[in-house]
Amino acid sequence: MLFTLPSSINASLKAILVVSDGLGDHPIPALSGKTPLQAARTPTLDKLAAEGATGLVHVISPGVPPGSDAGHVALLGYDPKNCYTGRGAFEALGAGISLQPSDIAFRGNFATVKAHGRELRVLDRRAGRHVPEGDKLAKLIDGLSLPNSPDIEVIVKRTAEHRCVVVLRGANLSRRISDTDTHGRSINVQQSIPLDSSEGAQRTASILNELTQEFHRILSTSRINTERRKAGLPEANIVLLRGAGTLPEFTSLKDLYGIRAACVAGGALYKGVARSAGMDILSVPGATAGYDTDAEAKAQAAAQTLGKHDFVFLHFKPTDSAAHDKNPQKKVEMIEKLDYLLSTLQAGIDRDKTFIAVTADHSTSSLSGKHTGDPVPLLINGPRVRKDKVTQFSESSCANGGLGHLIGKDLMPILMNYIGHTPKYGA
Ligand code: ZN
Ligand code: ZN
């Protein structure tokens, strides 16, 4: 069903969706049994919850731990079970690469390996995380030609820190192959294997294995790594690949709801999901996916663009990173930074015409350092929201909220209904 723009009655109502990555958590002994969200001082989030409606969101479905990619696909209103085509494609789109339908895209990590005979042993999956020479390293392997597959074009683009995107362009490729990244679970670089019996999957896996050897050959002999070695830094002497993906086919938010939508994010993945949904990607100086992200700049950019857009998706990454680092105190600090972001945001918008929703793409446990299937808290604040009795924004208090338990893909229709952009079902 495609949207035809309604009368202009609600034309001035706007909505902002703030996603704090991995916000939900477990009760943490080091925080006296509170979750980081309960332990943090969050006057703005609590006020927004007290004046609005709250609930819990099962982002994919109850008990299923979402990846950040599938979680965001769901939060933007799409059913990940139908339209998820692999993480790599979102990373590539977010990095500004124009993907072709037959391309296979991967998320890559510059990493440190040591050769033991024919095996490549992984010493650091992130080459120390700090890889300021990343752009130069990417240039060394961008456009490389594979001796056994000269018809394949290889595109490499660095995104941030140790991260990059790799795209294979050529005929008869498949995303049905396994990763070369060890995911920290094994010692040696993995051989990619086909995940089905198709010729394309077999060919792509063998190309990936050849490519991995070429990455190592070129990078390990580069001057940059000689200098890193001399400086006592881990060499960035390979790229580990994961999340093979192909160009997703989404109906744009404009066609679904008749809205002009924009994205404020630091990480390539989130920009890529937003780009797939047809959103404008704002360039905000200081907006990163790290702990240092400029919360004020992001909030101001989101508030200002409401003059041109009906809907803004604002992504805040560091809450997830702190939990992956098993650092609950850092997560508390980052949640307080999120609260500051919200206070700047609400100061910059017309509260009588703007809805603010705050939620997460999944819970991330500061105990295990992993994503979990626990539902995430949600608040929606705005001029026509049915206020409930919840006065705090936390996992347990939102369980008593008036929005009840929602599935992730149902959030967008709810927000669009508030601003008058959910099409009528039936005549
Ligand atoms: Zn996430
Ligand atoms: Zn995560």
XYZ file of C-alpha atoms and ligand atoms in Angstrom:
429
model
C 0.000 0.000 0.000
C 1.548 3.293 -1.068
C 0.782 6.480 0.752
C -0.999 9.433 -0.754
C -0.422 12.625 1.193
C -3.360 13.493 3.442
C -4.889 16.934 3.813
C -2.569 19.452 5.385
C -4.243 19.300 8.839
C -1.249 17.556 10.393
C 1.388 18.848 8.040
C 3.236 20.630 10.817
C 3.434 17.735 13.285
C 6.879 16.160 13.560
C 8.474 13.126 15.196
C 11.978 12.336 16.403
C 13.054 8.776 17.137
C 16.106 8.576 19.391
C 17.703 5.120 19.453
C 20.222 4.553 22.223
C 22.082 1.478 21.037
C 22.020 -1.471 23.450
C 20.365 0.642 26.170
C 18.570 -2.167 28.045
C 20.609 -4.245 30.465
C 20.574 -6.679 33.368
C 20.610 -5.833 37.085
C 24.331 -5.365 37.834
C 25.846 -6.349 41.211
C 28.434 -3.530 40.946
C 25.503 -1.082 40.633
C 23.762 -2.442 43.770
C 21.507 -4.621 41.654
C 20.277 -1.774 39.451
C 20.481 -1.692 35.684
C 22.717 1.084 34.264
C 19.546 2.931 33.212
C 18.192 2.722 36.773
C 21.532 3.765 38.249
C 22.049 6.770 35.955
C 20.835 10.268 36.822
C 18.344 10.989 34.042
C 16.116 13.966 34.912
C 15.153 14.687 31.288
C 14.360 11.098 30.329
C 12.319 10.687 33.528
C 10.373 13.887 32.858
C 9.688 12.889 29.250
C 8.460 9.494 30.506
C 6.348 11.057 33.276
C 4.645 13.409 30.809
C 4.248 10.765 28.121
C 3.447 7.130 27.461
C 5.813 4.209 28.005
C 6.132 0.524 27.212
C 8.500 -2.274 26.329
C 9.606 -3.245 22.831
C 10.487 -6.757 21.655
C 12.511 -5.487 18.714
C 12.488 -8.642 16.537
C 10.264 -10.960 18.567
C 10.193 -11.965 22.259
C 13.449 -13.535 23.411
C 15.366 -13.042 20.169
C 18.616 -11.037 20.558
C 18.742 -8.581 17.646
C 21.855 -7.598 15.749
C 22.106 -3.820 15.438
C 21.367 -4.042 11.727
C 18.181 -6.135 11.978
C 17.151 -4.173 15.095
C 17.227 -0.887 13.204
C 15.462 -2.375 10.188
C 12.643 -3.307 12.597
C 12.577 0.037 14.427
C 12.199 1.844 11.092
C 9.060 -0.201 10.482
C 10.269 -3.006 8.227
C 9.946 -6.720 8.872
C 13.549 -7.964 9.116
C 12.374 -11.499 8.426
C 11.342 -10.398 4.918
C 13.796 -7.718 3.932
C 17.089 -8.314 5.728
C 19.840 -8.997 3.197
C 22.998 -8.930 5.338
C 24.900 -6.343 7.355
C 27.611 -5.616 4.791
C 25.205 -3.875 2.433
C 24.114 -1.370 5.099
C 27.738 -0.679 6.010
C 28.599 -0.040 2.352
C 25.604 2.241 1.781
C 26.428 4.112 4.983
C 30.000 4.587 3.769
C 28.628 6.274 0.649
C 29.255 3.415 -1.804
C 26.608 3.094 -4.532
C 25.883 -0.621 -4.458
C 24.766 -2.477 -7.548
C 22.208 -5.291 -7.182
C 24.783 -7.996 -7.998
C 27.454 -6.670 -5.556
C 28.345 -8.515 -2.357
C 29.369 -6.191 0.487
C 31.146 -6.980 3.758
C 31.958 -5.265 6.995
C 35.732 -5.470 7.474
C 38.119 -5.117 10.404
C 41.778 -4.263 10.038
C 43.310 -6.896 12.330
C 46.636 -8.300 13.474
C 47.665 -11.831 12.468
C 50.797 -13.919 12.676
C 51.496 -16.626 10.107
C 52.061 -20.161 11.422
C 52.778 -22.275 8.371
C 49.643 -22.003 6.207
C 47.534 -20.758 9.095
C 46.999 -17.141 10.047
C 46.677 -16.782 13.811
C 44.655 -13.765 14.991
C 46.444 -11.749 17.689
C 44.042 -8.773 17.720
C 40.719 -8.620 15.843
C 40.920 -4.809 15.823
C 44.658 -4.122 15.415
C 44.589 -2.160 18.640
C 41.425 -0.218 17.572
C 43.506 2.899 16.911
C 44.466 2.736 13.222
C 44.995 6.329 12.051
C 46.620 5.016 8.836
C 43.346 3.238 7.936
C 42.646 5.371 4.846
C 46.125 4.729 3.455
C 45.916 1.011 4.194
C 42.542 0.826 2.443
C 44.055 2.519 -0.637
C 46.759 -0.167 -0.791
C 44.165 -2.903 -1.245
C 41.374 -0.976 -2.989
C 41.138 -2.127 -6.612
C 43.492 -5.083 -6.158
C 43.318 -7.725 -8.819
C 42.920 -11.380 -7.893
C 45.175 -13.722 -9.908
C 42.547 -16.510 -9.988
C 39.507 -14.224 -10.424
C 40.644 -11.277 -12.584
C 37.027 -10.479 -13.517
C 36.214 -9.425 -9.931
C 36.463 -5.781 -8.929
C 37.466 -5.271 -5.282
C 36.407 -2.027 -3.575
C 37.781 -1.179 -0.112
C 36.804 1.905 1.869
C 37.790 2.685 5.424
C 34.983 4.003 7.634
C 36.394 4.716 11.142
C 39.049 3.439 13.539
C 39.837 -0.174 12.516
C 36.653 -0.500 10.460
C 36.237 -0.698 6.700
C 33.869 -1.876 4.003
C 34.775 -4.336 1.232
C 32.666 -4.841 -1.890
C 33.052 -7.581 -4.504
C 31.697 -6.598 -7.918
C 31.280 -9.146 -10.686
C 28.978 -11.774 -12.142
C 27.545 -14.814 -10.370
C 28.336 -13.950 -6.739
C 26.315 -14.988 -3.686
C 25.994 -13.755 -0.116
C 25.377 -17.311 1.090
C 28.911 -17.779 2.433
C 30.501 -17.835 5.885
C 32.710 -15.088 7.414
C 36.498 -15.060 7.564
C 36.253 -13.063 10.825
C 36.863 -15.213 13.888
C 34.342 -13.208 15.999
C 36.794 -13.732 18.834
C 35.763 -17.366 19.138
C 38.636 -19.022 17.362
C 42.331 -18.515 16.969
C 42.838 -18.736 13.231
C 41.406 -16.690 10.376
C 38.424 -18.688 9.133
C 38.184 -20.243 5.712
C 34.976 -18.991 4.092
C 32.689 -21.860 3.111
C 29.572 -21.861 0.902
C 26.314 -22.017 2.882
C 24.357 -23.587 0.041
C 25.203 -25.752 -2.944
C 24.903 -23.007 -5.560
C 27.760 -22.322 -7.943
C 27.705 -18.652 -6.889
C 28.225 -19.474 -3.202
C 31.109 -21.829 -3.970
C 32.743 -19.294 -6.254
C 32.293 -16.400 -3.767
C 33.735 -18.393 -0.847
C 36.787 -19.307 -2.887
C 37.212 -15.652 -4.007
C 37.004 -14.546 -0.364
C 39.726 -16.982 0.671
C 42.001 -15.846 -2.123
C 41.236 -12.205 -1.240
C 42.135 -12.804 2.409
C 45.563 -14.152 1.402
C 46.084 -11.150 -0.896
C 45.109 -8.723 1.882
C 47.732 -10.320 4.111
C 50.394 -10.405 1.402
C 49.994 -6.717 0.514
C 49.422 -5.298 3.994
C 52.105 -7.262 5.825
C 54.788 -5.932 3.468
C 53.607 -2.312 3.579
C 55.799 0.457 4.963
C 52.966 1.548 7.263
C 53.150 -1.752 9.096
C 56.938 -1.640 9.291
C 56.512 1.702 11.047
C 53.739 0.429 13.311
C 55.962 -2.496 14.276
C 58.853 -0.138 15.073
C 56.527 2.004 17.203
C 55.453 -1.078 19.178
C 51.923 -1.007 17.714
C 50.035 -4.085 16.492
C 50.307 -4.400 12.721
C 47.137 -3.915 10.689
C 48.160 -6.746 8.374
C 44.863 -8.299 7.297
C 41.173 -7.481 6.841
C 38.716 -9.874 8.475
C 35.339 -9.976 6.729
C 31.846 -10.600 8.008
C 28.154 -10.005 7.270
C 28.023 -10.653 3.501
C 25.126 -8.617 2.166
C 23.357 -7.523 -0.996
C 21.496 -4.323 -1.785
C 18.246 -4.366 0.229
C 15.002 -3.423 -1.483
C 12.962 -1.280 0.886
C 9.908 0.749 0.052
C 10.976 4.215 1.149
C 9.452 5.921 4.193
C 8.271 8.600 1.772
C 6.254 6.062 -0.212
C 5.009 4.291 2.918
C 4.018 7.334 4.964
C 4.427 10.420 2.783
C 7.118 11.855 5.053
C 10.441 13.570 4.494
C 12.855 11.744 6.789
C 16.413 12.483 7.950
C 19.086 10.604 9.892
C 21.662 11.863 12.382
C 24.217 9.136 13.174
C 27.944 8.555 13.526
C 28.251 4.898 12.488
C 28.167 3.719 8.871
C 25.767 0.854 9.626
C 23.031 3.175 10.916
C 23.429 5.634 8.077
C 23.201 2.689 5.691
C 19.927 1.389 7.135
C 18.546 4.933 6.999
C 19.724 5.372 3.401
C 18.000 2.089 2.465
C 14.772 3.574 3.838
C 15.235 6.619 1.614
C 16.205 9.006 4.424
C 18.450 12.042 3.974
C 21.749 11.517 5.837
C 22.867 14.666 7.646
C 26.551 15.361 7.967
C 27.148 16.548 11.541
C 30.697 17.533 12.571
C 31.622 15.799 15.833
C 28.961 13.084 15.467
C 30.878 9.817 15.836
C 29.999 6.281 16.918
C 32.429 6.592 19.853
C 32.323 7.723 23.480
C 33.454 11.148 22.286
C 30.390 11.763 20.084
C 29.176 15.364 20.274
C 25.727 14.957 21.876
C 24.938 18.653 21.661
C 25.805 18.888 17.950
C 23.657 15.858 17.189
C 20.672 17.209 19.131
C 20.940 20.629 17.513
C 21.223 19.149 14.022
C 18.135 16.998 14.629
C 16.123 19.926 16.012
C 17.146 22.260 13.202
C 16.353 19.871 10.379
C 12.732 19.612 11.542
C 12.200 22.754 9.479
C 12.761 20.594 6.380
C 11.841 17.096 7.568
C 8.807 15.470 9.215
C 10.740 12.682 10.892
C 14.279 12.403 12.267
C 16.032 9.245 13.383
C 18.868 10.052 15.794
C 21.298 7.287 16.699
C 23.426 7.209 19.873
C 25.987 4.400 19.894
C 28.167 4.569 23.059
C 25.662 2.914 25.424
C 26.156 -0.308 23.463
C 29.951 0.034 23.300
C 30.222 0.422 27.101
C 28.195 -2.761 27.627
C 30.327 -4.647 25.057
C 33.356 -3.486 27.052
C 31.629 -4.935 30.194
C 31.918 -1.522 31.805
C 28.609 -0.728 33.559
C 29.959 2.490 35.089
C 30.851 3.751 31.625
C 27.367 2.805 30.454
C 25.876 4.872 33.300
C 28.067 7.795 32.203
C 26.947 7.411 28.586
C 23.262 7.219 29.605
C 23.763 10.523 31.437
C 25.257 11.883 28.207
C 22.130 10.657 26.404
C 20.022 12.515 28.982
C 21.974 15.682 28.194
C 21.355 15.073 24.480
C 17.612 14.879 25.180
C 17.652 18.075 27.242
C 19.367 19.920 24.356
C 16.951 18.377 21.874
C 13.775 19.346 23.697
C 15.052 22.889 24.181
C 15.416 23.220 20.409
C 11.988 21.997 19.257
C 8.385 23.161 19.340
C 7.010 20.875 22.053
C 3.400 21.533 20.959
C 4.062 20.051 17.544
C 6.808 17.499 18.078
C 6.760 13.931 19.335
C 9.894 12.461 20.864
C 10.328 8.690 21.119
C 13.285 7.144 22.942
C 14.097 3.448 22.782
C 16.854 0.964 21.874
C 17.598 -1.545 19.131
C 18.294 -4.285 21.720
C 19.528 -4.825 25.247
C 23.270 -5.372 25.737
C 24.374 -7.008 28.961
C 27.226 -5.291 30.807
C 27.825 -8.672 32.473
C 28.244 -10.857 29.376
C 29.165 -8.085 26.907
C 26.592 -9.535 24.494
C 23.269 -8.520 22.961
C 20.325 -10.181 24.678
C 16.693 -10.878 23.802
C 15.310 -8.873 26.738
C 12.796 -6.211 25.683
C 13.867 -2.552 25.655
C 12.188 0.436 27.316
C 10.247 2.926 25.194
C 8.890 6.387 25.918
C 6.821 8.569 23.614
C 6.267 12.183 24.601
C 4.173 14.642 22.614
C 1.077 16.777 22.444
C -1.487 14.014 21.905
C 0.001 11.142 23.830
C -2.165 9.308 26.375
C -0.141 9.827 29.516
C 0.293 6.799 31.787
C 1.298 6.483 35.439
C 4.997 5.738 34.833
C 7.297 8.467 36.168
C 10.733 6.956 35.473
C 12.434 5.757 32.341
C 13.768 2.284 33.084
C 13.346 -1.331 31.993
C 11.157 -2.256 34.965
C 9.051 0.916 35.206
C 8.255 0.914 31.481
C 6.821 -2.602 31.964
C 3.855 -0.808 33.626
C 3.403 1.649 30.766
C 0.298 2.362 28.725
C 1.862 1.293 25.444
C 2.256 -2.246 26.814
C 4.478 -4.694 24.951
C 5.168 -3.879 21.315
C 6.966 -5.605 18.457
C 9.721 -3.417 16.957
C 8.213 -3.020 13.490
C 4.977 -1.659 15.004
C 6.684 1.426 16.454
C 6.796 3.416 13.196
C 3.052 3.104 12.471
C 2.407 4.259 16.060
C 4.646 7.307 15.636
C 3.256 8.032 12.187
C -0.272 7.829 13.578
C 0.586 10.550 16.092
C 1.709 12.875 13.308
C -1.166 11.891 11.017
C 0.792 9.862 8.474
C -0.358 6.264 9.006
C -2.641 5.386 6.095
C -6.142 4.172 6.912
C -6.634 0.401 6.696
C -9.937 -0.278 4.944
C -12.340 2.156 3.363
Zn 22.859 -2.158 18.443
Zn 26.335 -4.124 19.969
